[in-house]
């Protein structure tokens, strides 16, 4: 039977907890190692299932990945295969991040189309359209994207929508293209900025990362680099909500408060007592949580990756809240499971109306995707009685030692095989 988490709810969390490096910055940073024959060292890469999947993928392409204390090093001395197989891409959509760097360095790439996932169809048309503009020939054959180019050529690309991994893929392709590429309507997420920082350390010339217009002057070759990955803002937000939902008092450290300002502003509105330092946030849960309306949007807006966790908090607020999910079509999978714990939430398309209840009751629940799993753990921490969250492999994809971190704050949480 896959592992489960058993949580005895009702303990206010107390203490200090450190945030790990961001999954969504580590995965593109690992893919960026495909752009050079020299090693790329990520001193603080987290130990996560998705990082292990990216490791397997880079190994199938000819890379070696060595785990070192607290981090890892990737070297792709030579690309020996251009095939990102369906078995890997279907377990982790972020595998598509190898597409841009493979075409740029190796001249060809065959990457399985990711298809749908639990949170929606998630196409990659913007990645392909952008690569096409950079001069790659793109074909779809038997469920695979086949991309070819002798040398990519700079282009002006305006994406039709804001896409995080799309922006990252195009940035990684453009760094080795001939001439100066401009990406308009680029994603402004901190993970995009972190990738630009790494690529710059590797010798790339990039301006404007963190704004909607990124300019990349192509270079002939990149070198290796040593990089520290940006802190995980979603883990930070999740831990802050854990403090709030248990009416605890927790200081979350090693984070960048500016990366979660939209989340902090919303939590403040809900009544969470927050104190912010340069690299930490202290959060205390109030007796009474106020309702609030939340709409997800690209950075610096409220992140879709925090929607399920904050909805879980709003489920205990004194009144009615409304959550609108604008990024993914099907990201309310946690709602039916929260209902099993006593939440009163109704959804209509992209909108969820939440009528606060005084408490959740422990129940067996099932995780469906990464952030939905985190939401169920949060509900379990607050609930009366025992909650068993099954299918925690979803959680293990993106949270490093979450139960150990929560246990360190006093939570009664155990992993059962
Ligand atoms: N989209 C398209 N065409 C494209 C690309 C995206 O229609 O070519 C759509 C998507 O279907 C979605 C929206 O655009 O509706 C935004 O998707 P985006 O491409 O920004 O998402 P992503 O790059 O696939 C990353 C994170 C996600 C996070 C989203 C949004 C990584 C590895 N993944 O996904 O993280 O939710 O950005 O911020 O960076 C998670 O960590 O739990 C997670 C799902």
Tab-separated table of C-alpha atoms and ligand atoms in Angstrom:
chain	number	residue	atom	x	y	z
A	1	UNK	CA	0.000	0.000	0.000
A	2	UNK	CA	1.417	3.472	-0.804
A	3	UNK	CA	2.487	5.504	2.226
A	4	UNK	CA	-0.069	7.456	4.267
A	5	UNK	CA	0.198	10.214	6.808
A	6	UNK	CA	-1.644	9.872	10.078
A	7	UNK	CA	-2.325	13.162	11.809
A	8	UNK	CA	-3.735	13.745	15.259
A	9	UNK	CA	-5.142	17.252	14.972
A	10	UNK	CA	-5.592	20.091	17.387
A	11	UNK	CA	-2.007	20.873	18.459
A	12	UNK	CA	-1.034	24.565	18.067
A	13	UNK	CA	2.316	24.532	16.239
A	14	UNK	CA	5.179	26.366	17.919
A	15	UNK	CA	8.815	27.001	17.096
A	16	UNK	CA	11.058	27.781	14.172
A	17	UNK	CA	11.255	26.000	10.830
A	18	UNK	CA	13.490	26.417	7.780
A	19	UNK	CA	12.267	26.548	4.216
A	20	UNK	CA	14.021	24.354	1.613
A	21	UNK	CA	15.093	25.454	-1.848
A	22	UNK	CA	12.308	25.743	-4.410
A	23	UNK	CA	11.284	22.683	-6.399
A	24	UNK	CA	10.118	24.888	-9.264
A	25	UNK	CA	13.508	26.615	-9.456
A	26	UNK	CA	15.565	23.435	-8.987
A	27	UNK	CA	13.957	21.597	-11.921
A	28	UNK	CA	14.753	24.293	-14.548
A	29	UNK	CA	18.224	24.757	-13.031
A	30	UNK	CA	18.913	21.044	-13.508
A	31	UNK	CA	17.656	21.249	-17.106
A	32	UNK	CA	19.958	24.235	-17.683
A	33	UNK	CA	22.931	21.928	-17.076
A	34	UNK	CA	22.157	20.464	-20.530
A	35	UNK	CA	23.455	23.727	-22.006
A	36	UNK	CA	27.089	23.096	-21.069
A	37	UNK	CA	29.609	20.264	-20.903
A	38	UNK	CA	30.866	21.544	-17.529
A	39	UNK	CA	29.297	20.776	-14.140
A	40	UNK	CA	26.469	22.839	-12.704
A	41	UNK	CA	26.323	22.606	-8.927
A	42	UNK	CA	23.187	23.450	-6.991
A	43	UNK	CA	24.492	23.699	-3.440
A	44	UNK	CA	21.102	23.448	-1.776
A	45	UNK	CA	18.913	21.417	-4.148
A	46	UNK	CA	16.114	19.761	-2.171
A	47	UNK	CA	15.691	16.000	-1.972
A	48	UNK	CA	12.309	15.499	-3.627
A	49	UNK	CA	10.640	12.890	-5.825
A	50	UNK	CA	10.482	15.395	-8.725
A	51	UNK	CA	14.204	16.114	-8.383
A	52	UNK	CA	14.857	12.363	-8.565
A	53	UNK	CA	12.673	12.137	-11.682
A	54	UNK	CA	14.638	14.984	-13.315
A	55	UNK	CA	17.839	13.151	-12.296
A	56	UNK	CA	16.666	9.996	-14.110
A	57	UNK	CA	15.735	12.051	-17.164
A	58	UNK	CA	19.122	13.800	-17.322
A	59	UNK	CA	20.838	10.425	-16.910
A	60	UNK	CA	18.917	9.005	-19.891
A	61	UNK	CA	20.122	12.005	-21.941
A	62	UNK	CA	23.764	11.290	-21.050
A	63	UNK	CA	24.229	13.328	-17.885
A	64	UNK	CA	25.592	12.328	-14.511
A	65	UNK	CA	23.987	13.671	-11.376
A	66	UNK	CA	25.844	13.363	-8.120
A	67	UNK	CA	24.077	13.978	-4.870
A	68	UNK	CA	26.231	15.754	-2.318
A	69	UNK	CA	25.391	16.795	1.231
A	70	UNK	CA	22.514	19.255	0.939
A	71	UNK	CA	22.611	19.576	-2.836
A	72	UNK	CA	23.629	18.091	-6.160
A	73	UNK	CA	25.828	18.518	-9.171
A	74	UNK	CA	24.830	17.826	-12.769
A	75	UNK	CA	27.230	17.313	-15.642
A	76	UNK	CA	26.275	16.574	-19.212
A	77	UNK	CA	29.706	16.173	-20.818
A	78	UNK	CA	28.004	14.968	-23.983
A	79	UNK	CA	24.348	14.531	-24.922
A	80	UNK	CA	24.090	10.826	-25.773
A	81	UNK	CA	20.345	10.704	-26.407
A	82	UNK	CA	17.761	13.336	-27.322
A	83	UNK	CA	14.803	11.278	-26.130
A	84	UNK	CA	12.703	12.299	-23.120
A	85	UNK	CA	10.561	9.171	-22.831
A	86	UNK	CA	6.855	9.078	-22.069
A	87	UNK	CA	7.396	7.099	-18.800
A	88	UNK	CA	9.248	10.058	-17.300
A	89	UNK	CA	7.341	12.945	-18.883
A	90	UNK	CA	4.017	11.420	-17.835
A	91	UNK	CA	5.115	11.231	-14.188
A	92	UNK	CA	6.424	14.807	-14.222
A	93	UNK	CA	5.279	17.491	-16.649
A	94	UNK	CA	8.272	19.673	-15.831
A	95	UNK	CA	10.299	17.163	-17.910
A	96	UNK	CA	9.334	19.374	-20.845
A	97	UNK	CA	11.996	21.793	-19.563
A	98	UNK	CA	14.670	19.732	-21.343
A	99	UNK	CA	13.183	20.622	-24.740
A	100	UNK	CA	14.662	24.135	-25.096
A	101	UNK	CA	18.179	23.296	-23.854
A	102	UNK	CA	18.360	20.055	-25.901
A	103	UNK	CA	17.537	21.789	-29.179
A	104	UNK	CA	19.884	24.663	-28.342
A	105	UNK	CA	22.910	22.523	-27.509
A	106	UNK	CA	22.322	19.274	-29.369
A	107	UNK	CA	20.243	20.427	-32.354
A	108	UNK	CA	17.501	17.846	-31.858
A	109	UNK	CA	15.050	16.817	-29.168
A	110	UNK	CA	12.331	14.198	-28.932
A	111	UNK	CA	10.145	14.882	-25.935
A	112	UNK	CA	6.917	13.051	-25.111
A	113	UNK	CA	3.855	15.301	-25.048
A	114	UNK	CA	2.857	15.610	-21.404
A	115	UNK	CA	-0.904	15.298	-21.979
A	116	UNK	CA	-3.365	16.071	-19.216
A	117	UNK	CA	-2.799	15.934	-15.496
A	118	UNK	CA	-4.919	16.082	-12.353
A	119	UNK	CA	-5.213	19.880	-12.468
A	120	UNK	CA	-6.160	20.309	-16.130
A	121	UNK	CA	-5.081	19.730	-19.737
A	122	UNK	CA	-1.989	22.025	-19.550
A	123	UNK	CA	-0.898	22.307	-23.197
A	124	UNK	CA	2.652	23.299	-24.259
A	125	UNK	CA	1.673	25.141	-27.445
A	126	UNK	CA	3.420	28.340	-26.292
A	127	UNK	CA	6.720	26.486	-25.787
A	128	UNK	CA	6.459	25.071	-29.309
A	129	UNK	CA	5.357	28.309	-30.938
A	130	UNK	CA	8.290	30.158	-29.351
A	131	UNK	CA	10.800	27.487	-30.360
A	132	UNK	CA	9.399	27.659	-33.881
A	133	UNK	CA	10.053	31.408	-33.902
A	134	UNK	CA	13.633	30.687	-32.852
A	135	UNK	CA	13.943	28.646	-36.034
A	136	UNK	CA	13.361	25.123	-34.754
A	137	UNK	CA	11.441	22.771	-37.016
A	138	UNK	CA	8.711	21.228	-34.918
A	139	UNK	CA	6.689	18.113	-35.649
A	140	UNK	CA	4.384	15.983	-33.525
A	141	UNK	CA	4.787	12.279	-34.211
A	142	UNK	CA	3.333	9.395	-32.229
A	143	UNK	CA	2.790	11.459	-29.118
A	144	UNK	CA	6.257	13.005	-29.245
A	145	UNK	CA	7.425	16.523	-30.049
A	146	UNK	CA	10.309	16.322	-32.472
A	147	UNK	CA	12.308	19.547	-32.642
A	148	UNK	CA	15.305	20.210	-34.882
A	149	UNK	CA	17.561	23.165	-35.593
A	150	UNK	CA	21.173	23.509	-36.725
A	151	UNK	CA	21.584	26.738	-34.798
A	152	UNK	CA	18.689	28.643	-33.298
A	153	UNK	CA	18.235	32.238	-34.442
A	154	UNK	CA	17.076	35.094	-32.256
A	155	UNK	CA	13.470	36.235	-32.528
A	156	UNK	CA	10.844	38.490	-30.994
A	157	UNK	CA	8.422	36.275	-29.162
A	158	UNK	CA	5.195	37.412	-27.563
A	159	UNK	CA	3.514	34.597	-25.706
A	160	UNK	CA	-0.308	34.495	-25.873
A	161	UNK	CA	-0.488	33.879	-22.147
A	162	UNK	CA	1.870	33.986	-19.201
A	163	UNK	CA	3.603	30.639	-18.857
A	164	UNK	CA	6.282	29.879	-16.293
A	165	UNK	CA	7.979	26.806	-17.768
A	166	UNK	CA	7.289	28.193	-21.260
A	167	UNK	CA	9.274	31.336	-20.431
A	168	UNK	CA	12.031	29.179	-18.905
A	169	UNK	CA	12.213	26.851	-21.911
A	170	UNK	CA	12.459	29.776	-24.338
A	171	UNK	CA	15.063	31.531	-22.207
A	172	UNK	CA	17.194	28.368	-22.175
A	173	UNK	CA	16.833	28.010	-25.945
A	174	UNK	CA	17.640	31.670	-26.634
A	175	UNK	CA	20.857	31.805	-24.591
A	176	UNK	CA	22.688	29.865	-27.306
A	177	UNK	CA	20.803	31.371	-30.286
A	178	UNK	CA	22.418	33.703	-32.776
A	179	UNK	CA	21.437	37.307	-32.033
A	180	UNK	CA	19.232	39.017	-29.468
A	181	UNK	CA	15.907	37.456	-28.552
A	182	UNK	CA	13.104	39.354	-26.861
A	183	UNK	CA	10.385	37.529	-24.932
A	184	UNK	CA	7.321	39.681	-24.298
A	185	UNK	CA	4.563	38.766	-21.851
A	186	UNK	CA	7.187	36.718	-20.004
A	187	UNK	CA	6.419	35.150	-16.630
A	188	UNK	CA	7.793	37.245	-13.753
A	189	UNK	CA	7.945	34.478	-11.142
A	190	UNK	CA	10.970	34.398	-8.792
A	191	UNK	CA	11.825	30.980	-10.265
A	192	UNK	CA	12.269	32.605	-13.701
A	193	UNK	CA	14.584	35.193	-12.139
A	194	UNK	CA	16.520	32.436	-10.380
A	195	UNK	CA	17.034	30.598	-13.665
A	196	UNK	CA	18.261	33.840	-15.275
A	197	UNK	CA	20.720	34.269	-12.391
A	198	UNK	CA	22.090	30.762	-12.934
A	199	UNK	CA	22.275	31.186	-16.727
A	200	UNK	CA	24.082	34.497	-16.251
A	201	UNK	CA	26.602	32.780	-13.969
A	202	UNK	CA	27.066	30.267	-16.810
A	203	UNK	CA	27.964	33.111	-19.163
A	204	UNK	CA	24.563	33.981	-20.668
A	205	UNK	CA	23.566	37.595	-21.343
A	206	UNK	CA	20.061	38.196	-20.017
A	207	UNK	CA	18.250	41.372	-19.099
A	208	UNK	CA	14.808	42.028	-17.720
A	209	UNK	CA	14.140	38.716	-15.924
A	210	UNK	CA	11.441	39.492	-13.370
A	211	UNK	CA	9.714	41.858	-15.789
A	212	UNK	CA	7.352	41.024	-18.641
A	213	UNK	CA	10.096	41.730	-21.223
A	214	UNK	CA	13.222	39.594	-21.191
A	215	UNK	CA	16.082	40.288	-23.572
A	216	UNK	CA	18.639	37.596	-24.273
A	217	UNK	CA	21.779	38.111	-26.304
A	218	UNK	CA	22.870	34.698	-27.524
A	219	UNK	CA	26.423	33.456	-26.881
A	220	UNK	CA	28.318	30.641	-28.591
A	221	UNK	CA	28.975	28.605	-25.471
A	222	UNK	CA	28.185	28.423	-21.768
A	223	UNK	CA	30.351	27.302	-18.860
A	224	UNK	CA	29.586	25.531	-15.588
A	225	UNK	CA	28.496	27.362	-12.444
A	226	UNK	CA	27.816	26.993	-8.758
A	227	UNK	CA	24.416	28.259	-7.716
A	228	UNK	CA	22.160	28.479	-4.672
A	229	UNK	CA	18.545	27.930	-5.557
A	230	UNK	CA	15.974	30.463	-4.364
A	231	UNK	CA	13.820	29.461	-1.337
A	232	UNK	CA	10.531	27.683	-1.925
A	233	UNK	CA	7.835	30.328	-1.600
A	234	UNK	CA	5.050	27.752	-1.746
A	235	UNK	CA	6.546	25.698	1.071
A	236	UNK	CA	7.002	28.935	3.044
A	237	UNK	CA	3.361	29.873	2.489
A	238	UNK	CA	2.193	26.378	3.430
A	239	UNK	CA	4.124	26.453	6.727
A	240	UNK	CA	2.722	29.905	7.539
A	241	UNK	CA	-0.806	28.628	6.942
A	242	UNK	CA	0.020	25.631	9.190
A	243	UNK	CA	0.845	28.079	11.988
A	244	UNK	CA	-2.339	30.058	11.379
A	245	UNK	CA	-4.719	27.123	11.062
A	246	UNK	CA	-3.534	25.543	14.328
A	247	UNK	CA	-3.652	28.919	16.130
A	248	UNK	CA	0.059	28.435	16.715
A	249	UNK	CA	3.109	30.688	16.801
A	250	UNK	CA	5.749	29.779	14.247
A	251	UNK	CA	8.740	31.582	12.775
A	252	UNK	CA	9.436	30.425	9.236
A	253	UNK	CA	13.026	31.199	8.214
A	254	UNK	CA	15.256	31.154	5.126
A	255	UNK	CA	12.636	32.666	2.845
A	256	UNK	CA	12.249	35.822	0.778
A	257	UNK	CA	9.201	37.670	2.173
A	258	UNK	CA	8.859	39.719	-1.043
A	259	UNK	CA	8.202	36.499	-2.953
A	260	UNK	CA	5.074	35.865	-0.906
A	261	UNK	CA	3.755	39.391	-0.456
A	262	UNK	CA	0.387	38.600	-2.089
A	263	UNK	CA	-0.027	35.605	0.234
A	264	UNK	CA	0.996	37.612	3.312
A	265	UNK	CA	-1.407	40.416	2.370
A	266	UNK	CA	-4.272	37.925	2.106
A	267	UNK	CA	-3.359	36.207	5.388
A	268	UNK	CA	-3.254	39.613	7.071
A	269	UNK	CA	-6.748	40.316	5.735
A	270	UNK	CA	-7.888	36.955	7.158
A	271	UNK	CA	-6.571	38.032	10.546
A	272	UNK	CA	-3.310	36.069	10.834
A	273	UNK	CA	-0.848	38.027	12.969
A	274	UNK	CA	2.323	38.468	10.925
A	275	UNK	CA	5.724	39.908	11.655
A	276	UNK	CA	8.233	40.073	8.820
A	277	UNK	CA	12.028	40.272	8.931
A	278	UNK	CA	14.550	40.270	6.088
A	279	UNK	CA	14.537	36.467	5.700
A	280	UNK	CA	11.786	35.293	8.044
A	281	UNK	CA	8.109	35.589	8.851
A	282	UNK	CA	6.558	34.976	12.259
A	283	UNK	CA	2.930	33.899	12.036
A	284	UNK	CA	0.425	33.603	14.851
A	285	UNK	CA	-3.066	32.265	14.412
A	286	UNK	CA	-5.894	34.421	15.715
A	287	UNK	CA	-8.915	33.042	17.625
A	288	UNK	CA	-11.193	34.279	14.872
A	289	UNK	CA	-10.387	33.987	11.168
A	290	UNK	CA	-12.085	36.499	8.881
A	291	UNK	CA	-13.457	35.483	5.469
A	292	UNK	CA	-11.784	36.833	2.323
A	293	UNK	CA	-11.971	36.626	-1.450
A	294	UNK	CA	-9.000	35.235	-3.353
A	295	UNK	CA	-8.317	35.244	-7.088
A	296	UNK	CA	-5.260	33.439	-8.408
A	297	UNK	CA	-3.076	35.106	-11.028
A	298	UNK	CA	0.505	35.025	-12.294
A	299	UNK	CA	3.244	36.541	-10.081
A	300	UNK	CA	3.102	38.955	-8.319
A	301	UNK	CA	-0.566	37.997	-7.926
A	302	UNK	CA	-1.876	35.332	-5.598
A	303	UNK	CA	-0.256	32.016	-6.636
A	304	UNK	CA	-2.392	29.109	-7.792
A	305	UNK	CA	0.055	26.900	-5.879
A	306	UNK	CA	-1.247	28.399	-2.580
A	307	UNK	CA	-4.935	28.315	-3.497
A	308	UNK	CA	-5.813	24.959	-1.905
A	309	UNK	CA	-3.959	25.741	1.339
A	310	UNK	CA	-5.577	29.157	1.816
A	311	UNK	CA	-8.996	27.752	0.922
A	312	UNK	CA	-8.512	25.235	3.736
A	313	UNK	CA	-7.846	28.110	6.124
A	314	UNK	CA	-10.897	30.022	4.845
A	315	UNK	CA	-12.984	26.923	5.494
A	316	UNK	CA	-12.618	27.752	9.194
A	317	UNK	CA	-13.292	31.502	8.864
A	318	UNK	CA	-16.219	33.235	10.417
A	319	UNK	CA	-18.318	33.892	7.298
A	320	UNK	CA	-18.375	33.359	3.565
A	321	UNK	CA	-15.357	33.518	1.248
A	322	UNK	CA	-14.963	33.153	-2.471
A	323	UNK	CA	-11.968	31.680	-4.301
A	324	UNK	CA	-11.555	32.128	-8.055
A	325	UNK	CA	-8.989	29.938	-9.820
A	326	UNK	CA	-7.885	31.565	-13.076
A	327	UNK	CA	-4.749	29.569	-13.936
A	328	UNK	CA	-5.837	25.932	-14.045
A	329	UNK	CA	-9.194	24.495	-15.063
A	330	UNK	CA	-9.461	21.710	-12.551
A	331	UNK	CA	-7.674	22.769	-9.416
A	332	UNK	CA	-10.443	22.151	-6.876
A	333	UNK	CA	-9.719	18.453	-6.302
A	334	UNK	CA	-9.227	19.112	-2.593
A	335	UNK	CA	-12.804	20.377	-2.198
A	336	UNK	CA	-14.522	16.983	-2.156
A	337	UNK	CA	-11.960	15.651	0.342
A	338	UNK	CA	-12.274	18.709	2.589
A	339	UNK	CA	-16.048	18.153	2.532
A	340	UNK	CA	-15.384	14.723	4.072
A	341	UNK	CA	-13.808	16.600	6.978
A	342	UNK	CA	-16.815	18.864	7.406
A	343	UNK	CA	-15.944	21.806	5.134
A	344	UNK	CA	-18.837	23.554	3.390
A	345	UNK	CA	-17.622	24.476	-0.057
A	346	UNK	CA	-19.559	24.707	-3.297
A	347	UNK	CA	-17.884	25.056	-6.655
A	348	UNK	CA	-19.202	26.379	-9.917
A	349	UNK	CA	-16.598	26.227	-12.656
A	350	UNK	CA	-13.628	28.303	-11.573
A	351	UNK	CA	-15.335	29.678	-8.455
A	352	UNK	CA	-15.563	28.142	-5.004
A	353	UNK	CA	-17.822	29.584	-2.332
A	354	UNK	CA	-16.701	28.649	1.143
A	355	UNK	CA	-18.966	28.914	4.172
A	356	UNK	CA	-16.780	28.767	7.227
A	357	UNK	CA	-17.388	26.045	9.825
A	358	UNK	CA	-16.115	26.160	13.437
A	359	UNK	CA	-13.884	23.087	13.041
A	360	UNK	CA	-12.927	20.180	10.793
A	361	UNK	CA	-13.297	16.561	11.816
A	362	UNK	CA	-10.544	14.024	11.264
A	363	UNK	CA	-11.298	11.593	8.433
A	364	UNK	CA	-9.583	9.335	5.919
A	365	UNK	CA	-8.905	11.436	2.810
A	366	UNK	CA	-7.050	10.957	-0.440
A	367	UNK	CA	-4.462	13.243	-1.996
A	368	UNK	CA	-4.924	13.973	-5.705
A	369	UNK	CA	-2.100	16.374	-6.541
A	370	UNK	CA	0.768	18.085	-4.782
A	371	UNK	CA	-0.903	21.207	-3.416
A	372	UNK	CA	-4.215	19.437	-2.716
A	373	UNK	CA	-2.229	17.010	-0.524
A	374	UNK	CA	-0.725	19.913	1.398
A	375	UNK	CA	-4.225	21.306	1.934
A	376	UNK	CA	-5.414	17.993	3.394
A	377	UNK	CA	-2.435	17.865	5.760
A	378	UNK	CA	-3.284	21.406	6.922
A	379	UNK	CA	-6.915	20.430	7.491
A	380	UNK	CA	-5.724	17.392	9.443
A	381	UNK	CA	-3.499	19.540	11.669
A	382	UNK	CA	-6.514	21.671	12.600
A	383	UNK	CA	-9.115	18.891	12.821
A	384	UNK	CA	-10.594	17.222	15.859
A	385	UNK	CA	-9.487	13.601	15.816
A	386	UNK	CA	-7.389	11.573	13.422
A	387	UNK	CA	-6.927	12.264	9.726
A	388	UNK	CA	-5.312	9.758	7.423
A	389	UNK	CA	-4.044	11.238	4.169
A	390	UNK	CA	-3.418	8.496	1.627
A	391	UNK	CA	-1.397	8.716	-1.608
A	392	UNK	CA	1.180	11.003	-0.003
A	393	UNK	CA	3.517	10.326	-2.912
A	394	UNK	CA	1.899	13.439	-4.365
A	395	UNK	CA	3.193	15.395	-1.363
A	396	UNK	CA	6.659	13.863	-1.656
A	397	UNK	CA	7.008	15.295	-5.161
A	398	UNK	CA	7.369	18.805	-3.822
A	399	UNK	CA	7.740	19.051	-0.039
A	400	UNK	CA	11.046	18.058	1.526
A	401	UNK	CA	10.534	16.155	4.813
A	402	UNK	CA	7.245	17.938	5.485
A	403	UNK	CA	6.182	15.633	8.296
A	404	UNK	CA	9.583	15.987	10.008
A	405	UNK	CA	9.337	19.778	9.770
A	406	UNK	CA	5.776	19.811	11.139
A	407	UNK	CA	6.739	17.254	13.809
A	408	UNK	CA	9.535	19.589	14.884
A	409	UNK	CA	6.865	22.223	15.537
A	410	UNK	CA	4.932	19.834	17.765
A	411	UNK	CA	2.487	18.354	15.247
A	412	UNK	CA	1.444	14.756	15.877
A	413	UNK	CA	2.062	13.369	12.425
A	414	UNK	CA	3.377	9.934	11.444
A	415	UNK	CA	4.135	8.288	8.145
A	416	UNK	CA	2.749	4.752	7.798
A	417	UNK	CA	3.854	2.378	5.089
B	1	LIG	N1	-0.604	27.087	-20.890
B	1	LIG	C1	-1.019	26.949	-22.198
B	1	LIG	N2	-0.059	26.734	-23.161
B	1	LIG	C2	1.266	26.656	-22.866
B	1	LIG	C3	1.678	26.791	-21.531
B	1	LIG	C4	0.714	27.006	-20.554
B	1	LIG	O1	-2.207	27.023	-22.494
B	1	LIG	O2	2.058	26.434	-23.787
B	1	LIG	C5	-1.602	27.348	-19.842
B	1	LIG	C6	-1.663	26.258	-18.793
B	1	LIG	O3	-2.483	25.193	-19.205
B	1	LIG	C7	-2.184	26.993	-17.609
B	1	LIG	C8	-1.536	28.380	-17.747
B	1	LIG	O4	-1.188	28.489	-19.114
B	1	LIG	O5	-3.564	27.135	-17.694
B	1	LIG	C9	-0.281	28.622	-16.909
B	1	LIG	O6	0.575	27.521	-17.015
B	1	LIG	P1	2.148	27.593	-16.846
B	1	LIG	O7	2.769	27.201	-18.115
B	1	LIG	O8	2.538	28.888	-16.237
B	1	LIG	O9	2.382	26.432	-15.788
B	1	LIG	P2	3.635	25.483	-15.758
B	1	LIG	O10	4.807	26.223	-16.225
B	1	LIG	O11	3.277	24.189	-16.410
B	1	LIG	C10	4.456	26.101	-13.364
B	1	LIG	C11	4.703	25.377	-12.079
B	1	LIG	C12	3.376	24.965	-11.479
B	1	LIG	C13	2.557	26.238	-11.220
B	1	LIG	C14	2.382	26.999	-12.543
B	1	LIG	C15	1.654	28.313	-12.383
B	1	LIG	C16	6.860	24.376	-12.471
B	1	LIG	C17	7.664	23.157	-12.682
B	1	LIG	N3	5.536	24.219	-12.356
B	1	LIG	O12	3.752	25.187	-14.214
B	1	LIG	O13	3.649	24.335	-10.244
B	1	LIG	O14	1.299	25.906	-10.710
B	1	LIG	O15	3.671	27.271	-13.115
B	1	LIG	O16	2.315	29.133	-11.492
B	1	LIG	O17	7.396	25.467	-12.375
B	1	LIG	C18	3.221	22.928	-8.408
B	1	LIG	O18	4.363	23.195	-8.005
B	1	LIG	O19	2.366	22.324	-7.707
B	1	LIG	C19	2.848	23.318	-9.764
B	1	LIG	C20	1.817	22.781	-10.419
